[in-house]
PDB file of C-alpha atoms in Angstrom:
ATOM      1  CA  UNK A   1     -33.679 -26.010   2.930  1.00 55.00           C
ATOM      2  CA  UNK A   2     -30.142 -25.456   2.772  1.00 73.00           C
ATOM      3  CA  UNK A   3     -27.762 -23.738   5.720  1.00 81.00           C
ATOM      4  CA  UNK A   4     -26.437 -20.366   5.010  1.00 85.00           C
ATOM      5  CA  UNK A   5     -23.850 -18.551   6.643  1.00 87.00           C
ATOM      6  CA  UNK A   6     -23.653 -15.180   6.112  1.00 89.00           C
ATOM      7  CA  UNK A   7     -20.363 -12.382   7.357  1.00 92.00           C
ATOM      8  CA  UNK A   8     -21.448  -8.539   7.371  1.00 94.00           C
ATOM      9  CA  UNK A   9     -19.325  -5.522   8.998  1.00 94.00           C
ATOM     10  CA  UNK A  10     -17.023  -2.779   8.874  1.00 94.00           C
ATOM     11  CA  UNK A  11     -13.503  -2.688   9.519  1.00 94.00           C
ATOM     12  CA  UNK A  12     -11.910   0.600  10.425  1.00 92.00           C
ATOM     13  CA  UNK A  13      -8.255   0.841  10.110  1.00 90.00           C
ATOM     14  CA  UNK A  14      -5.252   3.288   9.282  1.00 86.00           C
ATOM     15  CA  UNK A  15      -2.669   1.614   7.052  1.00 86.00           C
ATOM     16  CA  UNK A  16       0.843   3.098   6.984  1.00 81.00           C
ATOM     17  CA  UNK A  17       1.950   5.158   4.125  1.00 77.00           C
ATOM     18  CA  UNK A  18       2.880   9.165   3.904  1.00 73.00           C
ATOM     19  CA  UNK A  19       0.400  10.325   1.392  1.00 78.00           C
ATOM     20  CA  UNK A  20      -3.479   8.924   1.213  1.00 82.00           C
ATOM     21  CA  UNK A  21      -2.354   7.087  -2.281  1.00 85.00           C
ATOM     22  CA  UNK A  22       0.283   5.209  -0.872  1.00 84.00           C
ATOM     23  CA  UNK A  23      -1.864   4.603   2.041  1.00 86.00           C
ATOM     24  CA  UNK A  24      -4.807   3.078  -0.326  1.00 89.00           C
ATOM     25  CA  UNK A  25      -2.134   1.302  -2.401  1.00 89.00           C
ATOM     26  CA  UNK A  26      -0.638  -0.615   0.575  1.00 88.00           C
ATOM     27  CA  UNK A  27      -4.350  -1.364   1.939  1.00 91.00           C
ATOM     28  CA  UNK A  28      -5.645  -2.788  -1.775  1.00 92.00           C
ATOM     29  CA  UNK A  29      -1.969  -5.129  -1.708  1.00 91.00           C
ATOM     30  CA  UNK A  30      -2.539  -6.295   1.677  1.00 91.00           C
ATOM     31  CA  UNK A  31      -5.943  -6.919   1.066  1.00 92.00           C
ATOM     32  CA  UNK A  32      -5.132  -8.802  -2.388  1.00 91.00           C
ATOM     33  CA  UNK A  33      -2.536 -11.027  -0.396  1.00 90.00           C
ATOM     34  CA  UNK A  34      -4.815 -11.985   2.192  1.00 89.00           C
ATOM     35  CA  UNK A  35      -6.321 -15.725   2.348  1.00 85.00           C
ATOM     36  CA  UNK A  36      -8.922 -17.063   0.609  1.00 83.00           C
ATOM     37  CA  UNK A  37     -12.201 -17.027   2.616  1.00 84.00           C
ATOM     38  CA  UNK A  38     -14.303 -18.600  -0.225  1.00 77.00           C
ATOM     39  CA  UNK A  39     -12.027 -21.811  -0.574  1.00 70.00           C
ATOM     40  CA  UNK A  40     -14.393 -23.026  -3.234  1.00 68.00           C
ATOM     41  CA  UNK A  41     -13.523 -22.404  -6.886  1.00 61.00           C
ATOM     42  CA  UNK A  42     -16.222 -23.962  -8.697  1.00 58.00           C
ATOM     43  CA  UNK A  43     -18.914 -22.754  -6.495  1.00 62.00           C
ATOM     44  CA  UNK A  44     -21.035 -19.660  -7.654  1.00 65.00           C
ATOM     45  CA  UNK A  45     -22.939 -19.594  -4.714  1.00 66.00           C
ATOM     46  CA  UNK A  46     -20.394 -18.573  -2.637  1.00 76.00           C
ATOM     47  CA  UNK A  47     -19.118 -15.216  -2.060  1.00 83.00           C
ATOM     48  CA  UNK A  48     -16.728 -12.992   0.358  1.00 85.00           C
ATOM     49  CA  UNK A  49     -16.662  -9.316  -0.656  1.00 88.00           C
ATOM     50  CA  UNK A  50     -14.550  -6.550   0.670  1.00 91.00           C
ATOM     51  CA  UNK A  51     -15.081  -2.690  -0.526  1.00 92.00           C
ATOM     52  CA  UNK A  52     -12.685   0.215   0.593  1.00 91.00           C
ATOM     53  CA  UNK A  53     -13.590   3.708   1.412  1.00 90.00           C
ATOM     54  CA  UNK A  54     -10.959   6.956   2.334  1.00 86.00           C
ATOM     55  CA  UNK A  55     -12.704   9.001   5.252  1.00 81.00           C
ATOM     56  CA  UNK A  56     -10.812  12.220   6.692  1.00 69.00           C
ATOM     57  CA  UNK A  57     -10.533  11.791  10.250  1.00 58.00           C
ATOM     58  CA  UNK A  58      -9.512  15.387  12.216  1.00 52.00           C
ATOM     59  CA  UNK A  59      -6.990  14.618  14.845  1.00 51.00           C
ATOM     60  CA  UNK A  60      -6.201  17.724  15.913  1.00 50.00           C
ATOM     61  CA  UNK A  61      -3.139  20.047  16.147  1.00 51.00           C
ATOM     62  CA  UNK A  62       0.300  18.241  15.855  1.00 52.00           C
ATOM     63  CA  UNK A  63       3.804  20.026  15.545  1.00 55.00           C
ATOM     64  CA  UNK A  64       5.449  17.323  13.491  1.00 53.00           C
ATOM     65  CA  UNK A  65       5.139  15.659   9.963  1.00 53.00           C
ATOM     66  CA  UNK A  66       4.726  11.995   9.015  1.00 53.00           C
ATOM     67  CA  UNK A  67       8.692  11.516   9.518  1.00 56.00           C
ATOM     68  CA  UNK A  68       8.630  12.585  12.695  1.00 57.00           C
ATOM     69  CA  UNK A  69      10.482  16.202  11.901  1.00 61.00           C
ATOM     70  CA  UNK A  70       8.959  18.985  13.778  1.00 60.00           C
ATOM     71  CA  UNK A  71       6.859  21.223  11.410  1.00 55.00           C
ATOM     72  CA  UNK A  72       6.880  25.073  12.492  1.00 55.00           C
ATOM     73  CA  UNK A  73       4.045  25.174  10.467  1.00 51.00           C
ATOM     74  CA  UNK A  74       2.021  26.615  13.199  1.00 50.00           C
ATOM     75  CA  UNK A  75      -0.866  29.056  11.837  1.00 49.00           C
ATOM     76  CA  UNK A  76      -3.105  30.480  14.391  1.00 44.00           C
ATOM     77  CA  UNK A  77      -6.974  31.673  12.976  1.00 41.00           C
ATOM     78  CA  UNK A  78      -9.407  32.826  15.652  1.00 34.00           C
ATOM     79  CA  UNK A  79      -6.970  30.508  18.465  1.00 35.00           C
ATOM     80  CA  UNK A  80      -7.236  27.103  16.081  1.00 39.00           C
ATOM     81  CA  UNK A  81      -4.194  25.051  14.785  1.00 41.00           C
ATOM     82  CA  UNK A  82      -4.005  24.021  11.201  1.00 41.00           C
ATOM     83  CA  UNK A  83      -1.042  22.673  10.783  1.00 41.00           C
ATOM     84  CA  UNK A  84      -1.378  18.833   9.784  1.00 42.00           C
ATOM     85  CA  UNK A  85      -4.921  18.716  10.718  1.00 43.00           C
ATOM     86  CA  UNK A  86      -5.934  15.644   9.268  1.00 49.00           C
ATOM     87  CA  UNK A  87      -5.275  11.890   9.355  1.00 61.00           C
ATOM     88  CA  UNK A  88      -7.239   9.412   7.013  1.00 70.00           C
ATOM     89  CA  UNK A  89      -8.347   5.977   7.478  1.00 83.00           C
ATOM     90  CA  UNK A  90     -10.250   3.185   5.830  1.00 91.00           C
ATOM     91  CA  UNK A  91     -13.359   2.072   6.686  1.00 92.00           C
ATOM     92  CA  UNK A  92     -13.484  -1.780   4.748  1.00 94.00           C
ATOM     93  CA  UNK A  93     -16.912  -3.361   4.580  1.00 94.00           C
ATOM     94  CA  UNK A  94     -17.493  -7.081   4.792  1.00 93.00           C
ATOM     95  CA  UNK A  95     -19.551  -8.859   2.856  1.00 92.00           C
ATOM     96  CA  UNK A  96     -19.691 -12.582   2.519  1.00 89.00           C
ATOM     97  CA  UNK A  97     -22.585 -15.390   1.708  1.00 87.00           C
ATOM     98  CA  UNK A  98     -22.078 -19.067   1.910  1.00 85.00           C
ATOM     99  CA  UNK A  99     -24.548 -22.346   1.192  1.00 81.00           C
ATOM    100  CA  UNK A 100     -23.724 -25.214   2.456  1.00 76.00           C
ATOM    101  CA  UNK A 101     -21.098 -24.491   4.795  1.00 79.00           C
ATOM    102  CA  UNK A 102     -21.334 -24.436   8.699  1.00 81.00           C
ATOM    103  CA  UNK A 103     -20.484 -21.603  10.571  1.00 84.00           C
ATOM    104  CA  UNK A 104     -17.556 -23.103  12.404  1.00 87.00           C
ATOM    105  CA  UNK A 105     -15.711 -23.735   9.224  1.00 87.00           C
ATOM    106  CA  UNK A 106     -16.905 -20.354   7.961  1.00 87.00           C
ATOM    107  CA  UNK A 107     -15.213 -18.670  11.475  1.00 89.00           C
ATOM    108  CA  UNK A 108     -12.439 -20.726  11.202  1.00 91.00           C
ATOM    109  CA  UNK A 109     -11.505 -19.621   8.005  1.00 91.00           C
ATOM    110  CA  UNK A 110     -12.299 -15.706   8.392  1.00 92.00           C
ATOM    111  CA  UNK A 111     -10.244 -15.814  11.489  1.00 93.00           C
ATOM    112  CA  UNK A 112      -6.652 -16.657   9.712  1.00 93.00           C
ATOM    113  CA  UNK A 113      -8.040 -14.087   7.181  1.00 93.00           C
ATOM    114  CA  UNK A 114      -8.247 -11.267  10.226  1.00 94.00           C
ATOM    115  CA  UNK A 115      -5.456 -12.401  11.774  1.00 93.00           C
ATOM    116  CA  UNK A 116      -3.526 -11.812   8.995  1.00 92.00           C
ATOM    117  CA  UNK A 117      -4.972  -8.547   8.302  1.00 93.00           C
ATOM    118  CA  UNK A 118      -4.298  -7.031  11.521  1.00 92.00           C
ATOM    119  CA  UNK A 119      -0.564  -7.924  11.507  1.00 90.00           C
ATOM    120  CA  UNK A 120       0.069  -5.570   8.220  1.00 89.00           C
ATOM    121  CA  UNK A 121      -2.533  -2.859   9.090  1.00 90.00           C
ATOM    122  CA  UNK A 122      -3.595  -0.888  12.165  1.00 89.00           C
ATOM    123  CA  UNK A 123      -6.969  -1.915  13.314  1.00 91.00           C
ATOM    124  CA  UNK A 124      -8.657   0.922  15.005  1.00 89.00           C
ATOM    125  CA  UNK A 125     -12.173  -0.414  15.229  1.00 90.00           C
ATOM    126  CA  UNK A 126     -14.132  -3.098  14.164  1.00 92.00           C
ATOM    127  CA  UNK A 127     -17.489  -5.127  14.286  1.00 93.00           C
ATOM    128  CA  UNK A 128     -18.508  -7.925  12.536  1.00 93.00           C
ATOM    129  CA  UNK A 129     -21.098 -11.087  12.508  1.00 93.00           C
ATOM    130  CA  UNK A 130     -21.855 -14.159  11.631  1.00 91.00           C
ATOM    131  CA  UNK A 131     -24.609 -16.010  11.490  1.00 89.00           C
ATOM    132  CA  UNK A 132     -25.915 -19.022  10.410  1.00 86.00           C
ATOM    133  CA  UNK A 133     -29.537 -19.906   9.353  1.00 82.00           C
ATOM    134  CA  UNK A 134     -31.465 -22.485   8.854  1.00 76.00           C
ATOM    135  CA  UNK A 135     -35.134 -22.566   8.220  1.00 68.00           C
ATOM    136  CA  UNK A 136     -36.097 -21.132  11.352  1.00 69.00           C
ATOM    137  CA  UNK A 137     -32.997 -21.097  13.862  1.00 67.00           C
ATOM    138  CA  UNK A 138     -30.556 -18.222  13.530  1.00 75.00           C
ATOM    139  CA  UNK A 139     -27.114 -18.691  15.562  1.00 83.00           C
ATOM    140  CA  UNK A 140     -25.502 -15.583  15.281  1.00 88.00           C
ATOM    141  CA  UNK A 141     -21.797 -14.665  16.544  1.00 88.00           C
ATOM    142  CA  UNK A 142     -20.529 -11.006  16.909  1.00 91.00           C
ATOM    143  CA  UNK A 143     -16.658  -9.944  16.732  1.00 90.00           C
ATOM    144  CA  UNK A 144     -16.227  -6.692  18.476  1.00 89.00           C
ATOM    145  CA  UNK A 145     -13.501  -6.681  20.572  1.00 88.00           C
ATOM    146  CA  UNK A 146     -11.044  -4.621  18.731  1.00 87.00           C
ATOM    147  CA  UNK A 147      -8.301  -4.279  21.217  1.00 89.00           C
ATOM    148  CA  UNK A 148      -6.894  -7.599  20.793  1.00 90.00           C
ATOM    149  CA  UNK A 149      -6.901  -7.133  16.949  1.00 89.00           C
ATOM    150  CA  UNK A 150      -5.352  -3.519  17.575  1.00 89.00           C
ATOM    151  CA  UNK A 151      -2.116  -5.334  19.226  1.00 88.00           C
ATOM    152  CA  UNK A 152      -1.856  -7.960  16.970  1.00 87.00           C
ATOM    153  CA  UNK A 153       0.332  -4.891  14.901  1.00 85.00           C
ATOM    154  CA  UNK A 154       3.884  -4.575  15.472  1.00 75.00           C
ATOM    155  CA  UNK A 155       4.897  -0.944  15.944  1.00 70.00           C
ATOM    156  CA  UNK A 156       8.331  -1.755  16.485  1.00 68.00           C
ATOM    157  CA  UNK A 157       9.522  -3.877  13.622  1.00 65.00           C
ATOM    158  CA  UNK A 158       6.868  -3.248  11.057  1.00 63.00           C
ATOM    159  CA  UNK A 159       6.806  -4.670   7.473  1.00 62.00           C
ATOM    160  CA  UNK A 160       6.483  -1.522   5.739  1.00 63.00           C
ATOM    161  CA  UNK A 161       9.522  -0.438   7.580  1.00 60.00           C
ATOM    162  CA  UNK A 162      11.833  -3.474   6.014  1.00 60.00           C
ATOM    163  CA  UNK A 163      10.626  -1.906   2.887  1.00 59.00           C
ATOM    164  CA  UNK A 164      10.754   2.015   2.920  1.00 57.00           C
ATOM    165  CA  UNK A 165      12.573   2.853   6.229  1.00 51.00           C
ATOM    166  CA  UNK A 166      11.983   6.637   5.123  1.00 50.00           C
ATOM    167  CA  UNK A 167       8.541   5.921   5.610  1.00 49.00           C
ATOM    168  CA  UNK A 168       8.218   4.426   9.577  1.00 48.00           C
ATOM    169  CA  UNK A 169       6.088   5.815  11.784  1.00 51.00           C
ATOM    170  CA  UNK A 170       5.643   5.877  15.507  1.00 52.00           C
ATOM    171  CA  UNK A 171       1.922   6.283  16.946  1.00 46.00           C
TER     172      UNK A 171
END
């Protein structure tokens, strides 16, 4: 019997962008850029999957727009807000499968992979394992500590804001 590692989670996260399309654009090109977590070419039997979903996410009353002007779009129905009501976010779901490959170099490599991920988008939740079986032993390792992935963002000096300074947000 062969080893086989296996990655499975979700990853929910809120990339910049003014308008849900640009938002979903700038998530698919970051995503597209990442690194490799299937170094292998030639093998079939290896796979790392990611699939991308838009959920509405209410946050509530807020007086301003996403460039920070102040709205005066206030609209009061039975003592509720509805002005810019809604945020969205992303909610990316890991998938990945590999023979033959131990679950250090499996970690190692979906580290740089998150790492890099979390510097160009806002991660505002995540959970993930791994786990590694063979015959009958099972070593499993969970990722859930978002926070640290959270700051790994730069709110300050942002990529997206060397590119469309019309566009920066503060959160």
């Amino acid at each position: 019997m062969g080893i086989w590692t296996n990655i499975r989670g979700t990853i929910y996260c809120s990339p910049a962008g003014a308008t849900p399309e640009e938002q979903e654009y700038i998530l698919k090109t970051v995503l597209r850029h990442l690194p490799k977590v299937n170094p292998y070419k030639t093998r079939r039997d290896n796979m790392f999957e990611t699939y991308m979903n838009r959920i509405d996410q209410p946050q509530g009353f807020r007086s301003w727009d996403e460039f920070g002007n102040d709205s005066n779009l206030t609209d009061y129905d039975d003592y509720c807000y509805k002005a810019f009501g809604c945020d969205y976010s992303f909610v990316i779901t890991l998938y990945g499968m590999y023979r033959s490959d131990n679950q250090s170099d499996v970690l190692k490599r979906f580290e740089k992979w998150l790492c890099r991920f979390s510097k160009r988008v806002l991660v505002d939740y995540l959970s993930i394992d791994i786990w590694e079986s063979c015959g009958e032993s099972n070593n499993k390792i969970s990722i859930s500590k978002w926070e640290a992935y959270h700051d790994m963002y730069d709110f300050e000096t942002n990529w997206i804001d060397k590119i469309r300074p019309a566009y920066s947000f503060n959160r």
